[in-house]
PDB file of C-alpha atoms and ligand atoms in Angstrom:
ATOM      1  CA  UNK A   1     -20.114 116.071  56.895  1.00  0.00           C
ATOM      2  CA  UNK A   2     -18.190 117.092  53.889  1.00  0.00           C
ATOM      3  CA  UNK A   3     -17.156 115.848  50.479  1.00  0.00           C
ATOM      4  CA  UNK A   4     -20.071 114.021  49.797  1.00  0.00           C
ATOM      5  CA  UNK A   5     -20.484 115.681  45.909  1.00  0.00           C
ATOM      6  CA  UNK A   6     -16.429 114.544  45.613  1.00  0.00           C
ATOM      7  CA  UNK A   7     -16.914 111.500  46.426  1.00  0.00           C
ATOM      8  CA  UNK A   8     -19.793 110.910  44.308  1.00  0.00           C
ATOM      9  CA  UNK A   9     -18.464 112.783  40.919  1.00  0.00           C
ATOM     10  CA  UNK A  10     -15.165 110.536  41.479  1.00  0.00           C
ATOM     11  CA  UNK A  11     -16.703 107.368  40.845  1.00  0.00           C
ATOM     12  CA  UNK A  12     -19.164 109.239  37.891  1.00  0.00           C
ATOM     13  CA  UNK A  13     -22.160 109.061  40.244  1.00  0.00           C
ATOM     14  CA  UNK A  14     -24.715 111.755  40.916  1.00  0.00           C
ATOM     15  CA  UNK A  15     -24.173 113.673  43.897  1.00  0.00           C
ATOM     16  CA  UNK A  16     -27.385 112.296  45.540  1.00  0.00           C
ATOM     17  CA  UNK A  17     -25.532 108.690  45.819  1.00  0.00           C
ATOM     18  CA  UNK A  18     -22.700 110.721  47.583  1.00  0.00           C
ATOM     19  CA  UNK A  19     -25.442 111.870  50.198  1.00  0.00           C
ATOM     20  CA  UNK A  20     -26.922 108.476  50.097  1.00  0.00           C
ATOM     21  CA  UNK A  21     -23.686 106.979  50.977  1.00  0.00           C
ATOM     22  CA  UNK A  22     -22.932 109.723  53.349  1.00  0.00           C
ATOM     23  CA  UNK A  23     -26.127 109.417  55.547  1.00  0.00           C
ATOM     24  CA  UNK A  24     -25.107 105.184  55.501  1.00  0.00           C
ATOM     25  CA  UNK A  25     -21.615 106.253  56.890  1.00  0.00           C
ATOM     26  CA  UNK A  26     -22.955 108.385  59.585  1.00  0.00           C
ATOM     27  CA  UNK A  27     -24.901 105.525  60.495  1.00  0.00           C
ATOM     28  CA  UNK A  28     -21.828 103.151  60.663  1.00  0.00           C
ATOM     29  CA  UNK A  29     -19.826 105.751  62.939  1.00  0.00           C
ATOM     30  CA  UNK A  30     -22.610 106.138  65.264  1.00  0.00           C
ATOM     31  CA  UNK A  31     -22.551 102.447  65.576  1.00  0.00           C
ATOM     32  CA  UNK A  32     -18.697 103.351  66.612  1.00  0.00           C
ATOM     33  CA  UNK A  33     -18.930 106.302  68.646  1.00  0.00           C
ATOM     34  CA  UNK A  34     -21.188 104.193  70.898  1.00  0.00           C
ATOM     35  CA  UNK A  35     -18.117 101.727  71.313  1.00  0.00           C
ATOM     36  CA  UNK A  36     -15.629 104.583  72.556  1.00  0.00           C
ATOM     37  CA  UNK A  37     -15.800 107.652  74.856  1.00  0.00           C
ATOM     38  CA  UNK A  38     -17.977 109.356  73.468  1.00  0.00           C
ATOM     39  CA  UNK A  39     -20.880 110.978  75.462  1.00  0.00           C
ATOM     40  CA  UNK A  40     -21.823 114.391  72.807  1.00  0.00           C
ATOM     41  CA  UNK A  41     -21.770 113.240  68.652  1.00  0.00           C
ATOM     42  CA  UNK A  42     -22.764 116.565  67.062  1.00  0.00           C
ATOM     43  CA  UNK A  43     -23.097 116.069  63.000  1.00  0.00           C
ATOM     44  CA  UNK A  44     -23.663 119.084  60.536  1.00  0.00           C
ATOM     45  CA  UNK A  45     -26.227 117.505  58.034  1.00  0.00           C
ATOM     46  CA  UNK A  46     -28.028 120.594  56.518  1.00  0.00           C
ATOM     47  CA  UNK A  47     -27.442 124.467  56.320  1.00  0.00           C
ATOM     48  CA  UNK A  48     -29.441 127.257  56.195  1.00  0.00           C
ATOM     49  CA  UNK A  49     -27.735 127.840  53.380  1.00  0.00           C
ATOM     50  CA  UNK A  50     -27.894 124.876  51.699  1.00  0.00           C
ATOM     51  CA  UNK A  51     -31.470 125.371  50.528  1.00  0.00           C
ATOM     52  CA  UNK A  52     -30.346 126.990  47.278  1.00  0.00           C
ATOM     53  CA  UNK A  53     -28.905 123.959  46.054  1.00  0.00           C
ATOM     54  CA  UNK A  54     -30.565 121.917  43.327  1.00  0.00           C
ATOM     55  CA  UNK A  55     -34.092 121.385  44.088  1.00  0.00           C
ATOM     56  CA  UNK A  56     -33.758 117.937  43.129  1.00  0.00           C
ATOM     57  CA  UNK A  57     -30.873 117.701  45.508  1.00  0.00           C
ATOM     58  CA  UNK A  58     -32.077 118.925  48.370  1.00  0.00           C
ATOM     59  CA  UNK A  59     -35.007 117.085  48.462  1.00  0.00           C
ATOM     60  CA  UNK A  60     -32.901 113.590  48.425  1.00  0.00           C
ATOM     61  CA  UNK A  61     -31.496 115.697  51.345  1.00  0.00           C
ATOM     62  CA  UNK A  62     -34.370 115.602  53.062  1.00  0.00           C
ATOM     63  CA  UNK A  63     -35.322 112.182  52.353  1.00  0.00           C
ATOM     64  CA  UNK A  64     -32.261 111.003  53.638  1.00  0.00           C
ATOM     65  CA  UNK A  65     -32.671 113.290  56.704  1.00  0.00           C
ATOM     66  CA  UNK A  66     -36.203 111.543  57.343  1.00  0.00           C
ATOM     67  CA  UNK A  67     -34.379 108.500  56.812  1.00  0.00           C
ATOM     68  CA  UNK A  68     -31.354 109.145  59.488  1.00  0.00           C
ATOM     69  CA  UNK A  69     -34.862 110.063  62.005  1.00  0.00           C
ATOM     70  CA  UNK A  70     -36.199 106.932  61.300  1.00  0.00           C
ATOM     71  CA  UNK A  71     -33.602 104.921  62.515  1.00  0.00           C
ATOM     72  CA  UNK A  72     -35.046 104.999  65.808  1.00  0.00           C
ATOM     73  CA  UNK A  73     -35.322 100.950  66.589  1.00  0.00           C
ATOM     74  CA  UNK A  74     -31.288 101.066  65.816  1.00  0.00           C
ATOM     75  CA  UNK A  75     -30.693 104.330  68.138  1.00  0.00           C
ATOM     76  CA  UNK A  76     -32.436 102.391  70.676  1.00  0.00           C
ATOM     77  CA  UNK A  77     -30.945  99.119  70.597  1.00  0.00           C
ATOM     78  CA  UNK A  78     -27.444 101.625  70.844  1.00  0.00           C
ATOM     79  CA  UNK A  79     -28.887 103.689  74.206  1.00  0.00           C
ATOM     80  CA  UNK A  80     -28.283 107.004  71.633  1.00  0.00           C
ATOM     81  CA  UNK A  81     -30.605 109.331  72.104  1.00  0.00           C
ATOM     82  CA  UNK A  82     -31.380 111.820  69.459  1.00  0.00           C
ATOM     83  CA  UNK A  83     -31.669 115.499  69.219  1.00  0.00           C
ATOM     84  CA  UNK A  84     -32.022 118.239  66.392  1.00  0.00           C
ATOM     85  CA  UNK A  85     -30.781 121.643  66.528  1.00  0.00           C
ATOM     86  CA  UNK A  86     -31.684 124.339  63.858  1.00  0.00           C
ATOM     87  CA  UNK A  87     -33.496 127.333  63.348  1.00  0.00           C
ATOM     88  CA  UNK A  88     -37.045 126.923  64.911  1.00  0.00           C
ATOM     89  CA  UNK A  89     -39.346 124.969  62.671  1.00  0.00           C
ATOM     90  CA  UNK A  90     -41.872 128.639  62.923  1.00  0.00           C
ATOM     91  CA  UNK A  91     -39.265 131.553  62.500  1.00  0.00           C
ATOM     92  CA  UNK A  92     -39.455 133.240  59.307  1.00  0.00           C
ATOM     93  CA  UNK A  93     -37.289 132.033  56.374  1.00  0.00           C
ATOM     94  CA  UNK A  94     -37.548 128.422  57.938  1.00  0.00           C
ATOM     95  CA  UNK A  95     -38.731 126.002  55.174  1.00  0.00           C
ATOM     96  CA  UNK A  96     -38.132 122.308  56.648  1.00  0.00           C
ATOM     97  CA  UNK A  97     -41.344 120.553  55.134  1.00  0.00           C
ATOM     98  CA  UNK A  98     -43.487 119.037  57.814  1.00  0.00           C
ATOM     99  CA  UNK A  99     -42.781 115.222  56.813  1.00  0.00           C
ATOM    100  CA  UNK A 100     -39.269 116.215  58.400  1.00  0.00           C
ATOM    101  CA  UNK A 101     -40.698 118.088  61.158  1.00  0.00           C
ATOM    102  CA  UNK A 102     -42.749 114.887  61.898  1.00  0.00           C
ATOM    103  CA  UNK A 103     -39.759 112.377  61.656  1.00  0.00           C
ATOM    104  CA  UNK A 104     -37.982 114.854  63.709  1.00  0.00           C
ATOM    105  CA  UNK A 105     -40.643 115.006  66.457  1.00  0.00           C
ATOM    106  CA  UNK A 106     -40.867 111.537  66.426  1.00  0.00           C
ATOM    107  CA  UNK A 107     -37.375 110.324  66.727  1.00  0.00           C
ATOM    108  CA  UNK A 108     -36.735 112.801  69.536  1.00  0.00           C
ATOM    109  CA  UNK A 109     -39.383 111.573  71.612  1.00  0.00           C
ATOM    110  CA  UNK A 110     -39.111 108.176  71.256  1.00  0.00           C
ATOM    111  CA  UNK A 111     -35.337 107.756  72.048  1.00  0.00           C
ATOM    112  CA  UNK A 112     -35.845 110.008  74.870  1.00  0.00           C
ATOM    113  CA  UNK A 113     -35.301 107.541  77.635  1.00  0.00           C
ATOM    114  CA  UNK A 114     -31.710 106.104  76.763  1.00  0.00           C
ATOM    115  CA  UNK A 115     -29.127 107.068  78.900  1.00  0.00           C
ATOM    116  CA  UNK A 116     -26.110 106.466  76.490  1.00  0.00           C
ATOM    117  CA  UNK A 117     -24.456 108.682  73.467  1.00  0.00           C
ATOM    118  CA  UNK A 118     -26.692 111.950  72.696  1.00  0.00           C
ATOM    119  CA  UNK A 119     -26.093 112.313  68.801  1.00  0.00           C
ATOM    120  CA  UNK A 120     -27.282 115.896  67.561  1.00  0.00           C
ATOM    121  CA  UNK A 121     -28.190 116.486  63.633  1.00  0.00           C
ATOM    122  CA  UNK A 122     -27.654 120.068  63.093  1.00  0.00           C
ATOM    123  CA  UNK A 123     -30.547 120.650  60.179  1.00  0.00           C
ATOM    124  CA  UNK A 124     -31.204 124.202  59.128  1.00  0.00           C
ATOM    125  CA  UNK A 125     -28.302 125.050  60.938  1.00  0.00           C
ATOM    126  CA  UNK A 126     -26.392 127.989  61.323  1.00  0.00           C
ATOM    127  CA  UNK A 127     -24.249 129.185  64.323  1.00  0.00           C
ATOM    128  CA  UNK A 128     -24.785 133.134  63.643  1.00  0.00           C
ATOM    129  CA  UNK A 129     -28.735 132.782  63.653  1.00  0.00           C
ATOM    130  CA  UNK A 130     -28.579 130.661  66.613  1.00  0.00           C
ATOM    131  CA  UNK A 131     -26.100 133.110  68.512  1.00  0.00           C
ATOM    132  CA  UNK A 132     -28.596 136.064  67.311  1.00  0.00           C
ATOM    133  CA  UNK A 133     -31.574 133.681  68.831  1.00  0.00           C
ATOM    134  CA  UNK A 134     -30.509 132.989  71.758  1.00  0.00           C
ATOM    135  CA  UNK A 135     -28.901 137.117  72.415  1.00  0.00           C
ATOM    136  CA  UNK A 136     -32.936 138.017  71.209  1.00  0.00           C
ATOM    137  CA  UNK A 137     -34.525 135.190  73.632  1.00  0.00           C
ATOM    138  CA  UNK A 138     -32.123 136.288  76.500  1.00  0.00           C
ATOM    139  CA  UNK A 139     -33.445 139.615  75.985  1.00  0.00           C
ATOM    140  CA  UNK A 140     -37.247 139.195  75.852  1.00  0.00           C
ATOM    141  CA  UNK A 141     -36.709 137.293  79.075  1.00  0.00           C
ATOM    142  CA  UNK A 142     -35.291 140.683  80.590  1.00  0.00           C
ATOM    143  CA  UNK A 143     -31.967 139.014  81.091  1.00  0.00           C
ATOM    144  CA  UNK A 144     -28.998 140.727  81.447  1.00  0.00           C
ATOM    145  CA  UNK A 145     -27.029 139.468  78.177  1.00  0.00           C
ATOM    146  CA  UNK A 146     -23.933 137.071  79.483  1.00  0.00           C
ATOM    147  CA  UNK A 147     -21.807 134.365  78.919  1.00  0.00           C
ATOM    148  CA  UNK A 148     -24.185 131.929  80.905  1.00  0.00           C
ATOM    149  CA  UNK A 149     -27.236 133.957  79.281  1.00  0.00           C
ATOM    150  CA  UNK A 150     -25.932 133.113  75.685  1.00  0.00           C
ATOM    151  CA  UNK A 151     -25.234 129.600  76.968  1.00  0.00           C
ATOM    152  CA  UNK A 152     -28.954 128.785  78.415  1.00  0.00           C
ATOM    153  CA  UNK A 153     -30.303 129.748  75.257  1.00  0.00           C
ATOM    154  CA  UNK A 154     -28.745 128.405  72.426  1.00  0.00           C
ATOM    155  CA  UNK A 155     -30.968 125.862  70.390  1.00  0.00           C
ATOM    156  CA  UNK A 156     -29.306 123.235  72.136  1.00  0.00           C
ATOM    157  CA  UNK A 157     -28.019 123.916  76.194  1.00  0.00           C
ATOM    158  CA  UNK A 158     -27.551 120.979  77.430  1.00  0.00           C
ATOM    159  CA  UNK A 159     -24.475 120.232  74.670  1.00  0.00           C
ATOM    160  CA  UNK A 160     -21.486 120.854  76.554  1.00  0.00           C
ATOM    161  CA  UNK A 161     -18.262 123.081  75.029  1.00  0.00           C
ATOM    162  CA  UNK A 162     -16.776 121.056  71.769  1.00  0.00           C
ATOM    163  CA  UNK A 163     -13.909 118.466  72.641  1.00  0.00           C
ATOM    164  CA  UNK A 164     -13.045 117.961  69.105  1.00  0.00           C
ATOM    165  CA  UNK A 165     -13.839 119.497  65.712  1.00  0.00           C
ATOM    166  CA  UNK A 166     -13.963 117.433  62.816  1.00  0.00           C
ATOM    167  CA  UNK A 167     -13.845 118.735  59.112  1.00  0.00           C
ATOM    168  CA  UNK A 168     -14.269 116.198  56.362  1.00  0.00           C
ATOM    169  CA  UNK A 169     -12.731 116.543  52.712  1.00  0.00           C
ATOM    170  CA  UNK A 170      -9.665 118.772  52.704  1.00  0.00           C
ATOM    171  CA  UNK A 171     -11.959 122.389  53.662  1.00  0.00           C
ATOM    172  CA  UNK A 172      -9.908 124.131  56.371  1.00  0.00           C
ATOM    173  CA  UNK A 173     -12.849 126.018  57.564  1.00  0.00           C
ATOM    174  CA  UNK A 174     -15.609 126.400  60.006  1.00  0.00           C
ATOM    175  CA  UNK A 175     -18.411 127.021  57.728  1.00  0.00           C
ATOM    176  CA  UNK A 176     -20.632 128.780  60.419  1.00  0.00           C
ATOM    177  CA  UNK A 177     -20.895 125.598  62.646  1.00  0.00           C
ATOM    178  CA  UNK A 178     -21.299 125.736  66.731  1.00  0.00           C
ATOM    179  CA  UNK A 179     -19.029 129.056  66.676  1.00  0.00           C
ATOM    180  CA  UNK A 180     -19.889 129.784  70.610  1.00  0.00           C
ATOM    181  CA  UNK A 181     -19.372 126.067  71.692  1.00  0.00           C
ATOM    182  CA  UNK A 182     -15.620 125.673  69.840  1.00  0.00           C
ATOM    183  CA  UNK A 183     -14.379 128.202  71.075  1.00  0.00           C
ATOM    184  CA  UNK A 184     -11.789 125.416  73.211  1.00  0.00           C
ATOM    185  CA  UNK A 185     -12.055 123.035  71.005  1.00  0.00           C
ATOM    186  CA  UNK A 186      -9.240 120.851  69.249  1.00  0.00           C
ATOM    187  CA  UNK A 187      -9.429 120.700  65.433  1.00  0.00           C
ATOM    188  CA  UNK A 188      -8.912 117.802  62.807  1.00  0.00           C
ATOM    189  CA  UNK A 189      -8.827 118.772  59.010  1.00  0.00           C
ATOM    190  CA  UNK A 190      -8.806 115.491  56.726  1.00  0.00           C
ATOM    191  CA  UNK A 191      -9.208 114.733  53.224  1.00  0.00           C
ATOM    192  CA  UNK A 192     -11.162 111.946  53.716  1.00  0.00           C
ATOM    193  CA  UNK A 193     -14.143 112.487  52.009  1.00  0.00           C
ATOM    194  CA  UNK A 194     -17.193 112.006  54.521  1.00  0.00           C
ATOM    195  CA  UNK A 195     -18.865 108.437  53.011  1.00  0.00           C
ATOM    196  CA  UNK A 196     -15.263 107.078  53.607  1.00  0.00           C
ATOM    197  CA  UNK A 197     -14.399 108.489  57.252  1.00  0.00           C
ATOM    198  CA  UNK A 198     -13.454 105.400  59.000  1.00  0.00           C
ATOM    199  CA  UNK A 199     -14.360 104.812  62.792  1.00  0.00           C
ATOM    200  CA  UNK A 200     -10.251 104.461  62.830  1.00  0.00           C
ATOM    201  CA  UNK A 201      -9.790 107.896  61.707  1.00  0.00           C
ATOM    202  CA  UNK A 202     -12.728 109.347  63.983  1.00  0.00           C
ATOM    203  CA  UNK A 203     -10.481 107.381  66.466  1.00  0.00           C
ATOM    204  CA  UNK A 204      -7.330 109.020  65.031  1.00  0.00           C
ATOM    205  CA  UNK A 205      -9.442 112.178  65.629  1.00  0.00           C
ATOM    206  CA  UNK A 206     -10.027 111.822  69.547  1.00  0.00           C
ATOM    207  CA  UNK A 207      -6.572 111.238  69.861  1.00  0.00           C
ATOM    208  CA  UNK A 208      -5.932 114.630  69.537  1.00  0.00           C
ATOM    209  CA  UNK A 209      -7.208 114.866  72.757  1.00  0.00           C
ATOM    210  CA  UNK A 210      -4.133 113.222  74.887  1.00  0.00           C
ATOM    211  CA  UNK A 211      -1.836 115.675  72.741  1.00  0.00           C
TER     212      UNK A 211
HETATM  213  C1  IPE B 301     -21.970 117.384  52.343  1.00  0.00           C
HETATM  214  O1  IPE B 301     -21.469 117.045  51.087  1.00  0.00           O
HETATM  215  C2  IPE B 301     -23.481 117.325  52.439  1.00  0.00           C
HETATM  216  C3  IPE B 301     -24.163 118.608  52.601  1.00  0.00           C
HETATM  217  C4  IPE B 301     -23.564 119.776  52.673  1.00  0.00           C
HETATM  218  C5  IPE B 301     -25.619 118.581  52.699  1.00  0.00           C
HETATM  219  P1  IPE B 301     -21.335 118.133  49.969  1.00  0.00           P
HETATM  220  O2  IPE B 301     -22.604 118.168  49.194  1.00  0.00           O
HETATM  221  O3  IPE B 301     -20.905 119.432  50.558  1.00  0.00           O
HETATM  222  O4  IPE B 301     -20.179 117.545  49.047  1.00  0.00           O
HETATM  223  P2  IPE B 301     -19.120 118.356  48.192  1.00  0.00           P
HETATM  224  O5  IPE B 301     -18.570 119.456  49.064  1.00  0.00           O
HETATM  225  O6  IPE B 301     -19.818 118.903  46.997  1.00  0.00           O
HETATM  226  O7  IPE B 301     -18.091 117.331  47.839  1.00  0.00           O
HETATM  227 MG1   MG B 302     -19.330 120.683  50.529  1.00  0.00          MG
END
């Protein structure tokens, strides 16, 4: 979810109201998503490297992170279930505070019975650490290390391979995100800032599909 900063420093407001109106956004195209075929809504929200951004900054991040995980009487009147991927909340270097851990926890478990969309939040994310994970879990469980190994023990197995691949605000890159599970997938580069992606353009987006 990209372009947040842009957006914000275009209309002379502080990045954190570019986050703020970033986290709203993602709330609107969830809303969407539900409306259209979409079974899998993965969204990169935080980094592992984007801890050594402004302190004040990341911890509006964070708020805004609780805030997305509290949303759970709106996942549930959508059938979404939740889910969180990252690096685990124990493993050295990991430094998501406890409040988020909680909201996490929380939101997980009490969408777990709907049956409709399952929307991920990638937070404390990154696809090398979680390919290294799941090659180091695969081996302490004396598996032999394989395509189905790797698979079964990423953070999060039960995603299926990546349709589509979305990238917000004119970067043309991947940025570390769900390297294993894109491996098929279709790509759409915009320069749509992320507060302003439209459900038409995430539309505009699956399209790419029937192409
Ligand atoms: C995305 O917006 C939000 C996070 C990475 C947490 P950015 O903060 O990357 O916005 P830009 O790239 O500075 O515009
Ligand atoms: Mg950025």
């Amino acid at each position: 979810m990209d372009g947040n900063g842009r957006w914000a420093a275009r209309r002379g407001l502080p990045r954190t109201a570019g986050h703020t109106e970033g986290e709203e956004n993602l709330a609107a195209l969830v809303r969407h998503a539900v409306t259209r075929d979409i079974g899998w809504l993965t969204v990169f929200g935080f980094s592992t490297e984007n801890w050594v951004r402004p302190r004040t900054e990341v911890r509006h991040i964070l708020g805004l992170h609780k805030k997305l995980f509290g949303r759970v009487a709106e996942l549930n009147d959508l059938n979404v279930r939740i889910g969180w991927m990252g690096r685990p909340f124990d493993s050295p270097g990991a430094r998501t505070p406890k409040y988020v851990q909680q909201a996490i926890r929380k939101a997980i478990r009490d969408t777990s019975h709907n049956t409709g969309m399952v929307f991920t939040v990638a937070f404390d994310y990154g696809s090398r650490a979680e390919l290294v994970h799941a090659a180091e879990e695969a081996r302490l469980a004396g598996e032999t290390i394989s395509e189905s190994a790797i698979w079964q023990h990423l953070y999060q197995p039960e995603l299926p391979p990546v349709d589509v691949l979305v990238r917000t605000s004119g970067e043309l890159r991947i940025s570390n995100f769900m390297l294993w599970q894109i491996a098929g997938a279709r790509a759409y580069f915009t320069d749509t800032p992320w507060p302003e992606l439209s459900g038409a353009e995430l539309d505009a987006a699956l399209a790419i599909l029937d192409r």
